[in-house]
Amino acid sequence: MSSSQAESQVNASRSSATSLYSTLFSVFRRELRIAFRQQSDMINPILFFLMVVTMMPLGISPQASVLSELAPGLLWVIALLACLLSLDGLFRSDYEDGTLEQCILSTQPLYFIVLAKVMVHWLTTGLPLTLVAPLLGVLLSLPTDGFVPLWLSLMLGTATLSFVGAIGAALTVSLRKGGLLLSLIIMPLYVPVLIFGASTVRYAVEGVAYGSTLAVLGGFFALAFVLAPLAIAGALRMSVEE
Amino acid sequence: MVNKSPSHHSLLTFKQVACHRDDRVLFSGLNYTINSGDIVQITGANGIGKTTLLRAIIGLLQDYEGDICWRGQSLDGRVIDKDIDKSANGNTANESTDNESNANENTDKNANKGTGNHRYDFTSELLFIGHLAGVKQSLTPRENLQFLANLHGTTAYSLDQVDDALAQVGLYGYEDMPGHQLSAGQNRRIALARLYLNQATIWVLDEPYTALDTQAIKKLEALFVRHAEQGGCVVFTSHQAPAIQTLRILSLSDYVGDHKGNLDE
């Protein structure tokens, strides 16, 4: 009797765990599909990144000595702005077509649905930015020592930006013109990431150990990964529930 | 989850429910009981608060007065005692302030009984299709339906079941066509196909007839009747007059006006 009870309990917990993961994966798959079918949304931030970086030598100075000094900060600032650019639409279409209502009314925890959405957002914006960044580093004559740290710091940094930015996107999703407000809410939260991200690259270029700043970025990411979905889920509920 | 024996017990009970938008009272003093086996159409003029009421039921609007109970337990987490039950059955709108203070006392008394779990229980028995159906234009009907159905249920529906449901709503052959190539009615049908893939007891549908042709409406009504016969209940809003014999109509215009002297306009 007790063994069968225990068995049924185990079965119940197993089935809920499976459905939890299947929710996570089904949201993940769906979001990836949508992203790949609306490629303009995906290409936009990269194009912005590319355009601004190529204009920098024209606007400032083509001299390698000047550019290489500015490169770490410039690359980071532009990457951050490109991320910000992509945030506004993160929950917008789901809000407008009613998917968000269904997600909130789901018996699955909103936390995991949101987690999957933000992960896909990073995969389709932050990750491509990170991958092209070293290439653009060449355009800005970033010293070779800076490439690996730039890559690592952007990897951790853009992921953090996606998670933190999603909080702002969730808060402003019910506003028709939430773009400006979104930037105002998010910018102060982005500043620490920018400071540690840019200094990681600068330290590397200057030949100083950059492990500590990278560790701080890693810490930011860990915190954002675990805690931001809670805030995002709460903000989404608030936006939809009026 | 659907109760097979149609014993007509009460599922959803409204007690002195009032909703307002900004400072304007939409309706007040709403007492109504929806039993298993009921098909209830909420009617009323535009802007009277039909959608607001539906959102209050499903929990997307918490800013309402009075009580909405699911299987006798308030969805706010309050447990209602018999006194309020009685007064709520007779239309005693004047006593509403007393009732409310009563209810507040009960909140304290039974705080440990009524929990957020009840809201969860309700949600797991609920199927809601809103004005906005949650259908993505860039996805195919199959992808849309599979996601929406699996998002809610605890059981995962196979691709065959999804295709069957799509065939039921007449989307056979359109499974792999992206949503923006389909008509408005076809997109609506994707959402309604969820009605074939669920174990929910209560269906809450906001304007389910929108963009549907007469054939589809007939089929939908037959589905409502079948669901009601199995012991479920259907609550929907519409401006059309459905051809359902057991239909109950909840006219919100009966509850508009100065029930409690809330606002002097």
Short mmCIF file of C-alpha atoms in Angstrom, two decimals:
data_model
loop_
_atom_site.label_atom_id
_atom_site.label_comp_id
_atom_site.label_asym_id
_atom_site.label_seq_id
_atom_site.Cartn_x
_atom_site.Cartn_y
_atom_site.Cartn_z
CA MET A 1 0.00 0.00 0.00
CA SER A 2 2.61 2.47 1.10
CA SER A 3 4.95 1.38 -1.64
CA SER A 4 2.29 1.91 -4.29
CA GLN A 5 1.56 5.30 -2.78
CA ALA A 6 5.21 6.23 -2.90
CA GLU A 7 5.35 4.96 -6.45
CA SER A 8 2.43 7.09 -7.52
CA GLN A 9 4.05 10.06 -5.83
CA VAL A 10 7.27 9.44 -7.68
CA ASN A 11 5.31 9.10 -10.90
CA ALA A 12 3.45 12.31 -10.23
CA SER A 13 6.59 14.25 -9.51
CA ARG A 14 8.27 12.73 -12.53
CA SER A 15 5.43 13.66 -14.85
CA SER A 16 5.36 17.22 -13.52
CA ALA A 17 9.11 17.45 -14.00
CA THR A 18 8.83 16.16 -17.55
CA SER A 19 6.09 18.60 -18.36
CA LEU A 20 8.20 21.37 -16.85
CA TYR A 21 11.08 20.59 -19.15
CA SER A 22 8.78 20.03 -22.09
CA THR A 23 7.29 23.48 -21.48
CA LEU A 24 10.75 24.97 -21.34
CA PHE A 25 11.73 23.24 -24.57
CA SER A 26 8.48 23.92 -26.38
CA VAL A 27 8.75 27.64 -25.61
CA PHE A 28 12.40 27.52 -26.59
CA ARG A 29 11.68 25.80 -29.91
CA ARG A 30 8.78 28.07 -30.69
CA GLU A 31 10.72 31.25 -29.99
CA LEU A 32 13.65 30.09 -32.09
CA ARG A 33 11.29 29.28 -34.95
CA ILE A 34 9.65 32.68 -34.74
CA ALA A 35 13.03 34.40 -34.60
CA PHE A 36 14.28 32.59 -37.68
CA ARG A 37 11.11 33.36 -39.60
CA GLN A 38 11.34 37.05 -38.78
CA GLN A 39 14.96 37.48 -39.61
CA SER A 40 14.84 41.23 -39.96
CA ASP A 41 14.34 41.53 -36.19
CA MET A 42 17.39 39.38 -35.72
CA ILE A 43 19.61 41.16 -38.23
CA ASN A 44 18.70 44.67 -37.09
CA PRO A 45 20.96 44.87 -33.99
CA ILE A 46 23.92 43.34 -35.83
CA LEU A 47 23.49 45.74 -38.70
CA PHE A 48 23.37 48.63 -36.25
CA PHE A 49 26.54 47.36 -34.56
CA LEU A 50 28.26 47.02 -37.92
CA MET A 51 27.21 50.42 -39.24
CA VAL A 52 28.19 52.41 -36.17
CA VAL A 53 31.56 50.70 -35.88
CA THR A 54 32.41 51.28 -39.53
CA MET A 55 31.51 54.95 -39.17
CA MET A 56 33.73 55.48 -36.15
CA PRO A 57 37.04 55.68 -38.09
CA LEU A 58 35.37 58.10 -40.51
CA GLY A 59 33.99 60.28 -37.76
CA ILE A 60 36.83 60.28 -35.28
CA SER A 61 40.12 59.50 -36.95
CA PRO A 62 41.46 56.63 -39.02
CA GLN A 63 44.70 56.68 -37.00
CA ALA A 64 45.31 53.31 -35.40
CA SER A 65 46.78 54.79 -32.24
CA VAL A 66 43.68 56.87 -31.52
CA LEU A 67 41.25 54.12 -32.44
CA SER A 68 42.97 51.37 -30.48
CA GLU A 69 42.72 53.45 -27.34
CA LEU A 70 39.01 54.05 -27.83
CA ALA A 71 38.17 50.59 -29.16
CA PRO A 72 37.35 48.70 -25.90
CA GLY A 73 34.91 51.33 -24.68
CA LEU A 74 33.42 51.99 -28.10
CA LEU A 75 32.77 48.36 -28.88
CA TRP A 76 31.10 47.85 -25.54
CA VAL A 77 28.93 50.97 -25.72
CA ILE A 78 27.75 50.14 -29.22
CA ALA A 79 27.03 46.52 -28.31
CA LEU A 80 25.02 47.73 -25.34
CA LEU A 81 22.98 50.11 -27.47
CA ALA A 82 22.38 47.38 -30.04
CA CYS A 83 21.02 45.19 -27.25
CA LEU A 84 18.78 47.99 -26.05
CA LEU A 85 17.47 48.40 -29.57
CA SER A 86 16.22 44.84 -29.69
CA LEU A 87 14.50 44.87 -26.31
CA ASP A 88 11.35 46.78 -27.07
CA GLY A 89 9.88 43.99 -29.15
CA LEU A 90 10.75 41.20 -26.75
CA PHE A 91 7.28 40.79 -25.25
CA ARG A 92 5.42 43.21 -27.50
CA SER A 93 4.08 40.76 -30.08
CA ASP A 94 3.17 38.22 -27.41
CA TYR A 95 1.27 40.91 -25.60
CA GLU A 96 -0.54 42.06 -28.71
CA ASP A 97 -1.64 38.66 -29.95
CA GLY A 98 -2.70 37.28 -26.58
CA THR A 99 0.05 34.71 -26.15
CA LEU A 100 1.07 36.39 -22.92
CA GLU A 101 -2.40 35.90 -21.43
CA GLN A 102 -2.22 32.22 -22.27
CA CYS A 103 1.25 31.95 -20.72
CA ILE A 104 0.05 33.57 -17.51
CA LEU A 105 -3.01 31.33 -17.39
CA SER A 106 -0.83 28.29 -17.97
CA THR A 107 -0.47 25.85 -15.14
CA GLN A 108 3.23 25.77 -15.87
CA PRO A 109 5.35 28.26 -13.94
CA LEU A 110 5.79 31.54 -15.78
CA TYR A 111 9.39 31.59 -14.53
CA PHE A 112 10.46 28.87 -16.96
CA ILE A 113 8.47 30.24 -19.87
CA VAL A 114 10.17 33.60 -19.37
CA LEU A 115 13.56 31.97 -18.90
CA ALA A 116 13.23 30.21 -22.26
CA LYS A 117 12.12 33.41 -23.97
CA VAL A 118 15.05 35.44 -22.66
CA MET A 119 17.52 32.70 -23.52
CA VAL A 120 16.30 32.73 -27.09
CA HIS A 121 16.51 36.50 -27.13
CA TRP A 122 20.17 36.26 -26.17
CA LEU A 123 20.84 33.51 -28.71
CA THR A 124 19.39 35.65 -31.49
CA THR A 125 20.84 39.06 -30.50
CA GLY A 126 23.59 38.88 -27.89
CA LEU A 127 25.34 35.84 -29.28
CA PRO A 128 25.58 37.10 -32.90
CA LEU A 129 26.84 40.44 -31.57
CA THR A 130 29.48 38.62 -29.56
CA LEU A 131 30.51 36.54 -32.54
CA VAL A 132 31.02 39.49 -34.88
CA ALA A 133 32.64 41.72 -32.24
CA PRO A 134 36.23 40.50 -32.75
CA LEU A 135 35.85 41.16 -36.47
CA LEU A 136 34.78 44.70 -35.74
CA GLY A 137 37.62 44.92 -33.27
CA VAL A 138 39.92 44.63 -36.28
CA LEU A 139 38.16 47.59 -37.90
CA LEU A 140 38.86 49.66 -34.81
CA SER A 141 42.41 48.29 -34.63
CA LEU A 142 41.89 46.73 -31.24
CA PRO A 143 45.20 45.29 -30.03
CA THR A 144 45.34 41.50 -30.39
CA ASP A 145 45.54 40.97 -26.64
CA GLY A 146 42.04 42.35 -26.38
CA PHE A 147 40.24 39.85 -28.61
CA VAL A 148 39.72 36.96 -26.22
CA PRO A 149 38.67 39.18 -23.30
CA LEU A 150 36.33 41.12 -25.60
CA TRP A 151 34.75 37.89 -26.66
CA LEU A 152 34.44 36.53 -23.13
CA SER A 153 33.19 39.76 -21.59
CA LEU A 154 30.61 40.30 -24.31
CA MET A 155 29.44 36.72 -23.97
CA LEU A 156 28.72 37.14 -20.26
CA GLY A 157 27.76 40.78 -20.57
CA THR A 158 25.19 40.57 -23.35
CA ALA A 159 23.50 37.66 -21.59
CA THR A 160 23.20 39.81 -18.47
CA LEU A 161 21.92 42.69 -20.60
CA SER A 162 19.23 40.45 -22.09
CA PHE A 163 18.00 39.31 -18.69
CA VAL A 164 18.09 42.75 -17.07
CA GLY A 165 16.65 44.43 -20.14
CA ALA A 166 13.78 41.97 -20.23
CA ILE A 167 12.65 43.29 -16.85
CA GLY A 168 12.26 46.72 -18.40
CA ALA A 169 10.58 45.30 -21.47
CA ALA A 170 8.11 43.43 -19.26
CA LEU A 171 7.35 46.54 -17.22
CA THR A 172 6.67 48.69 -20.28
CA VAL A 173 4.94 46.11 -22.48
CA SER A 174 1.45 47.45 -21.85
CA LEU A 175 2.42 51.01 -22.75
CA ARG A 176 1.95 51.99 -26.33
CA LYS A 177 5.06 54.10 -26.52
CA GLY A 178 7.22 52.47 -23.93
CA GLY A 179 10.51 52.84 -25.78
CA LEU A 180 11.78 55.93 -24.02
CA LEU A 181 10.65 54.76 -20.61
CA LEU A 182 12.31 51.43 -21.25
CA SER A 183 15.65 53.12 -21.91
CA LEU A 184 15.30 55.25 -18.78
CA ILE A 185 14.53 52.24 -16.60
CA ILE A 186 17.22 50.03 -18.05
CA MET A 187 20.16 52.40 -18.57
CA PRO A 188 21.13 52.75 -14.89
CA LEU A 189 21.05 48.97 -14.56
CA TYR A 190 23.26 48.59 -17.62
CA VAL A 191 25.96 50.92 -16.32
CA PRO A 192 27.70 48.41 -13.98
CA VAL A 193 27.82 45.83 -16.77
CA LEU A 194 29.29 48.39 -19.14
CA ILE A 195 31.92 49.49 -16.63
CA PHE A 196 33.12 45.98 -15.85
CA GLY A 197 32.81 44.82 -19.45
CA ALA A 198 34.79 47.67 -20.95
CA SER A 199 37.43 47.56 -18.23
CA THR A 200 37.95 43.84 -18.81
CA VAL A 201 38.99 44.60 -22.36
CA ARG A 202 41.02 47.66 -21.39
CA TYR A 203 42.92 45.77 -18.68
CA ALA A 204 43.74 43.07 -21.19
CA VAL A 205 45.01 45.62 -23.69
CA GLU A 206 47.10 47.28 -20.98
CA GLY A 207 48.49 43.93 -19.97
CA VAL A 208 46.89 43.83 -16.53
CA ALA A 209 45.20 40.68 -15.22
CA TYR A 210 41.54 40.91 -16.16
CA GLY A 211 40.29 37.83 -14.32
CA SER A 212 38.69 39.82 -11.51
CA THR A 213 36.49 42.02 -13.68
CA LEU A 214 35.49 39.01 -15.74
CA ALA A 215 34.57 37.24 -12.51
CA VAL A 216 32.36 40.17 -11.53
CA LEU A 217 30.65 39.96 -14.93
CA GLY A 218 30.14 36.26 -14.31
CA GLY A 219 28.61 37.11 -10.96
CA PHE A 220 26.24 39.60 -12.59
CA PHE A 221 25.22 36.97 -15.08
CA ALA A 222 24.60 34.31 -12.43
CA LEU A 223 22.46 36.71 -10.40
CA ALA A 224 20.52 37.89 -13.45
CA PHE A 225 19.97 34.34 -14.70
CA VAL A 226 18.43 33.21 -11.44
CA LEU A 227 16.64 36.33 -10.22
CA ALA A 228 15.64 38.29 -13.32
CA PRO A 229 13.01 35.77 -14.49
CA LEU A 230 11.24 36.24 -11.15
CA ALA A 231 11.09 39.98 -11.70
CA ILE A 232 10.13 39.57 -15.36
CA ALA A 233 7.33 37.14 -14.50
CA GLY A 234 6.04 39.54 -11.83
CA ALA A 235 6.21 42.51 -14.19
CA LEU A 236 4.41 40.61 -16.95
CA ARG A 237 1.61 39.60 -14.59
CA MET A 238 1.28 43.22 -13.55
CA SER A 239 1.19 44.42 -17.14
CA VAL A 240 -1.42 41.91 -18.26
CA GLU A 241 -3.57 41.97 -15.13
CA GLU A 242 -4.00 45.74 -15.29
CA MET B 1 -11.22 16.05 -15.24
CA VAL B 2 -14.69 16.53 -16.64
CA ASN B 3 -17.27 15.11 -14.28
CA LYS B 4 -19.07 12.29 -16.05
CA SER B 5 -22.21 12.30 -13.89
CA PRO B 6 -24.25 15.36 -14.74
CA SER B 7 -25.39 16.04 -11.18
CA HIS B 8 -25.76 19.77 -11.87
CA HIS B 9 -23.82 21.01 -8.92
CA SER B 10 -22.80 24.63 -8.85
CA LEU B 11 -19.39 25.36 -10.28
CA LEU B 12 -19.03 29.09 -10.50
CA THR B 13 -20.87 31.47 -8.18
CA PHE B 14 -20.91 35.25 -8.33
CA LYS B 15 -21.74 37.04 -5.12
CA GLN B 16 -22.40 40.74 -5.24
CA VAL B 17 -19.80 41.18 -7.92
CA ALA B 18 -19.14 44.70 -9.11
CA CYS B 19 -16.58 45.84 -11.63
CA HIS B 20 -15.43 49.32 -12.43
CA ARG B 21 -13.17 50.91 -14.95
CA ASP B 22 -11.37 53.98 -13.70
CA ASP B 23 -14.08 55.69 -11.62
CA ARG B 24 -17.02 54.40 -13.61
CA VAL B 25 -19.03 51.48 -12.25
CA LEU B 26 -19.67 49.04 -15.08
CA PHE B 27 -22.09 46.77 -13.29
CA SER B 28 -22.79 45.90 -9.69
CA GLY B 29 -24.75 43.53 -7.49
CA LEU B 30 -24.22 40.59 -9.80
CA ASN B 31 -25.46 37.38 -8.18
CA TYR B 32 -25.42 34.37 -10.43
CA THR B 33 -24.67 30.70 -10.26
CA ILE B 34 -23.31 28.62 -13.09
CA ASN B 35 -23.88 24.91 -12.67
CA SER B 36 -22.23 22.03 -14.38
CA GLY B 37 -24.00 21.42 -17.65
CA ASP B 38 -24.74 25.10 -18.18
CA ILE B 39 -24.05 27.07 -21.30
CA VAL B 40 -24.13 30.72 -20.37
CA GLN B 41 -24.07 33.57 -22.83
CA ILE B 42 -23.14 36.95 -21.41
CA THR B 43 -24.90 39.68 -23.31
CA GLY B 44 -24.96 43.43 -23.14
CA ALA B 45 -24.11 46.50 -25.15
CA ASN B 46 -20.56 47.37 -26.17
CA GLY B 47 -18.51 48.63 -23.27
CA ILE B 48 -20.86 47.23 -20.65
CA GLY B 49 -18.10 45.10 -19.18
CA LYS B 50 -18.51 41.64 -20.71
CA THR B 51 -14.81 41.16 -21.28
CA THR B 52 -14.08 42.74 -17.91
CA LEU B 53 -16.28 40.13 -16.24
CA LEU B 54 -14.56 37.32 -18.12
CA ARG B 55 -11.18 38.67 -17.08
CA ALA B 56 -12.37 38.81 -13.47
CA ILE B 57 -13.39 35.15 -13.71
CA ILE B 58 -10.10 33.95 -15.11
CA GLY B 59 -8.09 36.04 -12.68
CA LEU B 60 -6.52 38.54 -15.03
CA LEU B 61 -8.47 41.27 -13.27
CA GLN B 62 -8.32 41.29 -9.51
CA ASP B 63 -9.78 44.70 -8.97
CA TYR B 64 -13.42 43.70 -8.49
CA GLU B 65 -15.75 43.85 -5.55
CA GLY B 66 -17.70 40.93 -4.17
CA ASP B 67 -16.78 37.34 -4.61
CA ILE B 68 -16.34 34.84 -7.38
CA CYS B 69 -16.35 31.28 -6.11
CA TRP B 70 -15.23 28.12 -7.84
CA ARG B 71 -16.73 24.95 -6.35
CA GLY B 72 -17.82 26.93 -3.30
CA GLN B 73 -14.45 28.42 -2.55
CA SER B 74 -13.59 31.99 -3.30
CA LEU B 75 -10.96 32.55 -5.93
CA ASP B 76 -9.48 35.25 -3.72
CA GLY B 77 -8.60 32.58 -1.20
CA ARG B 78 -11.56 33.42 1.03
CA VAL B 79 -13.96 30.75 2.24
CA ILE B 80 -17.59 31.77 2.20
CA ASP B 81 -19.96 30.68 4.94
CA LYS B 82 -23.64 29.88 4.70
CA ASP B 83 -24.99 33.29 5.74
CA ILE B 84 -23.56 34.95 2.72
CA ASP B 85 -24.72 32.10 0.54
CA LYS B 86 -28.31 32.77 1.56
CA SER B 87 -28.25 36.48 1.13
CA ALA B 88 -26.50 36.14 -2.17
CA ASN B 89 -29.23 33.90 -3.53
CA GLY B 90 -31.92 36.47 -2.88
CA ASN B 91 -31.10 39.69 -4.63
CA THR B 92 -30.36 41.76 -1.53
CA ALA B 93 -28.13 44.39 -2.92
CA ASN B 94 -28.64 46.73 0.03
CA GLU B 95 -26.95 44.40 2.44
CA SER B 96 -23.86 44.23 0.38
CA THR B 97 -21.78 46.33 2.75
CA ASP B 98 -22.60 43.98 5.61
CA ASN B 99 -21.73 41.03 3.46
CA GLU B 100 -18.46 42.51 2.57
CA SER B 101 -17.48 43.08 6.18
CA ASN B 102 -18.57 39.52 6.87
CA ALA B 103 -16.43 38.27 4.10
CA ASN B 104 -13.49 40.20 5.43
CA GLU B 105 -13.89 38.58 8.82
CA ASN B 106 -13.93 35.22 7.15
CA THR B 107 -10.72 36.03 5.42
CA ASP B 108 -9.02 36.26 8.77
CA LYS B 109 -10.77 33.22 10.19
CA ASN B 110 -10.06 30.90 7.33
CA ALA B 111 -6.84 32.33 6.11
CA ASN B 112 -5.19 28.95 6.44
CA LYS B 113 -7.89 27.15 4.44
CA GLY B 114 -8.32 29.25 1.39
CA THR B 115 -4.95 29.32 -0.29
CA GLY B 116 -3.48 30.32 -3.59
CA ASN B 117 -3.71 26.66 -4.52
CA HIS B 118 -7.38 27.07 -5.16
CA ARG B 119 -6.61 29.57 -7.88
CA TYR B 120 -4.22 26.99 -9.31
CA ASP B 121 -6.90 24.29 -9.16
CA PHE B 122 -9.27 26.58 -10.98
CA THR B 123 -6.71 27.49 -13.62
CA SER B 124 -5.99 23.84 -14.28
CA GLU B 125 -9.68 23.30 -15.01
CA LEU B 126 -9.98 26.40 -17.16
CA LEU B 127 -9.74 26.92 -20.86
CA PHE B 128 -9.75 30.56 -21.90
CA ILE B 129 -9.79 31.83 -25.44
CA GLY B 130 -9.74 35.58 -25.49
CA HIS B 131 -10.39 38.24 -28.04
CA LEU B 132 -6.77 37.82 -28.95
CA ALA B 133 -6.31 34.17 -29.57
CA GLY B 134 -2.59 33.76 -28.97
CA VAL B 135 -2.01 32.61 -32.53
CA LYS B 136 1.33 33.63 -34.04
CA GLN B 137 1.20 34.68 -37.67
CA SER B 138 4.64 33.36 -38.49
CA LEU B 139 3.87 29.86 -37.24
CA THR B 140 1.83 27.17 -38.91
CA PRO B 141 -1.51 25.99 -37.47
CA ARG B 142 0.14 22.79 -36.31
CA GLU B 143 2.89 24.62 -34.44
CA ASN B 144 0.49 27.12 -32.96
CA LEU B 145 -1.99 24.55 -31.74
CA GLN B 146 0.61 22.18 -30.37
CA PHE B 147 2.18 24.97 -28.37
CA LEU B 148 -1.09 26.37 -27.02
CA ALA B 149 -2.49 22.96 -26.11
CA ASN B 150 0.66 21.78 -24.39
CA LEU B 151 1.17 25.06 -22.62
CA HIS B 152 -1.90 24.43 -20.57
CA GLY B 153 -2.47 20.75 -20.12
CA THR B 154 -0.45 18.37 -18.05
CA THR B 155 -0.52 15.78 -20.78
CA ALA B 156 1.48 16.32 -23.93
CA TYR B 157 -0.58 16.02 -27.07
CA SER B 158 0.94 14.11 -29.93
CA LEU B 159 1.16 15.42 -33.44
CA ASP B 160 -1.62 13.07 -34.52
CA GLN B 161 -3.99 14.46 -31.92
CA VAL B 162 -3.11 17.97 -32.99
CA ASP B 163 -3.76 17.14 -36.64
CA ASP B 164 -7.08 15.51 -35.71
CA ALA B 165 -8.17 18.64 -33.88
CA LEU B 166 -7.18 20.78 -36.86
CA ALA B 167 -9.17 18.51 -39.15
CA GLN B 168 -12.16 18.92 -36.82
CA VAL B 169 -12.14 22.68 -37.37
CA GLY B 170 -11.70 22.28 -41.10
CA LEU B 171 -8.03 23.10 -41.35
CA TYR B 172 -7.11 19.76 -42.88
CA GLY B 173 -4.53 20.45 -45.55
CA TYR B 174 -3.54 23.78 -44.03
CA GLU B 175 -1.41 22.34 -41.21
CA ASP B 176 1.86 23.57 -42.63
CA MET B 177 0.81 26.92 -44.01
CA PRO B 178 2.09 29.95 -42.10
CA GLY B 179 -0.60 31.94 -40.31
CA HIS B 180 -0.26 35.08 -42.42
CA GLN B 181 -1.35 33.12 -45.49
CA LEU B 182 -4.58 32.09 -43.77
CA SER B 183 -7.75 34.11 -43.44
CA ALA B 184 -8.94 35.72 -40.22
CA GLY B 185 -11.54 33.01 -39.75
CA GLN B 186 -8.99 30.28 -40.28
CA ASN B 187 -6.70 31.84 -37.71
CA ARG B 188 -9.60 31.97 -35.32
CA ARG B 189 -10.24 28.29 -35.94
CA ILE B 190 -6.72 27.42 -34.84
CA ALA B 191 -7.51 28.81 -31.42
CA LEU B 192 -10.90 27.11 -31.32
CA ALA B 193 -9.29 23.78 -32.20
CA ARG B 194 -8.03 23.85 -28.63
CA LEU B 195 -11.56 23.01 -27.55
CA TYR B 196 -11.03 19.55 -29.03
CA LEU B 197 -7.77 19.11 -27.15
CA ASN B 198 -8.47 19.71 -23.53
CA GLN B 199 -9.58 18.33 -20.23
CA ALA B 200 -10.88 21.59 -18.85
CA THR B 201 -14.18 21.77 -17.00
CA ILE B 202 -14.98 25.40 -17.64
CA TRP B 203 -14.58 27.07 -20.99
CA VAL B 204 -14.40 30.84 -20.93
CA LEU B 205 -14.62 32.24 -24.44
CA ASP B 206 -14.61 35.86 -25.47
CA GLU B 207 -16.51 36.35 -28.73
CA PRO B 208 -15.91 32.84 -30.05
CA TYR B 209 -18.11 33.45 -33.12
CA THR B 210 -15.98 36.28 -34.49
CA ALA B 211 -15.03 35.72 -38.14
CA LEU B 212 -16.60 32.24 -38.25
CA ASP B 213 -18.95 31.11 -41.00
CA THR B 214 -22.39 29.65 -40.22
CA GLN B 215 -21.20 26.09 -40.70
CA ALA B 216 -18.43 26.55 -38.18
CA ILE B 217 -20.76 28.24 -35.72
CA LYS B 218 -23.14 25.29 -35.89
CA LYS B 219 -20.33 22.90 -35.18
CA LEU B 220 -19.09 25.04 -32.32
CA GLU B 221 -22.53 25.08 -30.75
CA ALA B 222 -22.78 21.30 -31.01
CA LEU B 223 -19.43 21.12 -29.26
CA PHE B 224 -20.69 23.40 -26.47
CA VAL B 225 -23.70 21.12 -25.96
CA ARG B 226 -21.53 18.03 -25.87
CA HIS B 227 -19.22 19.60 -23.32
CA ALA B 228 -22.17 20.62 -21.15
CA GLU B 229 -23.63 17.12 -21.34
CA GLN B 230 -20.37 15.77 -20.04
CA GLY B 231 -20.73 17.93 -16.96
CA GLY B 232 -18.62 20.88 -17.97
CA CYS B 233 -19.78 24.44 -18.39
CA VAL B 234 -19.30 27.08 -21.04
CA VAL B 235 -19.29 30.82 -20.47
CA PHE B 236 -19.03 33.01 -23.51
CA THR B 237 -19.83 36.46 -24.79
CA SER B 238 -21.47 37.11 -28.09
CA HIS B 239 -23.82 39.49 -29.80
CA GLN B 240 -25.39 36.75 -31.88
CA ALA B 241 -28.26 34.61 -30.77
CA PRO B 242 -27.01 31.04 -30.70
CA ALA B 243 -29.32 28.14 -31.51
CA ILE B 244 -28.75 26.24 -28.29
CA GLN B 245 -31.84 25.03 -26.48
CA THR B 246 -30.37 24.86 -23.01
CA LEU B 247 -28.76 28.27 -23.31
CA ARG B 248 -28.88 30.53 -20.25
CA ILE B 249 -28.47 34.22 -20.84
CA LEU B 250 -26.79 36.52 -18.37
CA SER B 251 -27.72 40.00 -19.40
CA LEU B 252 -25.31 42.46 -17.85
CA SER B 253 -27.63 45.38 -18.53
CA ASP B 254 -29.77 44.11 -15.62
CA TYR B 255 -26.95 44.95 -13.28
CA VAL B 256 -26.12 48.39 -14.55
CA GLY B 257 -27.32 51.37 -12.63
CA ASP B 258 -27.50 52.59 -9.09
CA HIS B 259 -27.56 49.38 -7.14
CA LYS B 260 -25.50 50.67 -4.30
CA GLY B 261 -25.53 54.37 -4.88
CA ASN B 262 -21.90 54.22 -5.81
CA LEU B 263 -21.65 57.20 -8.07
CA ASP B 264 -23.97 60.06 -8.72
CA GLU B 265 -23.61 60.97 -12.30
#
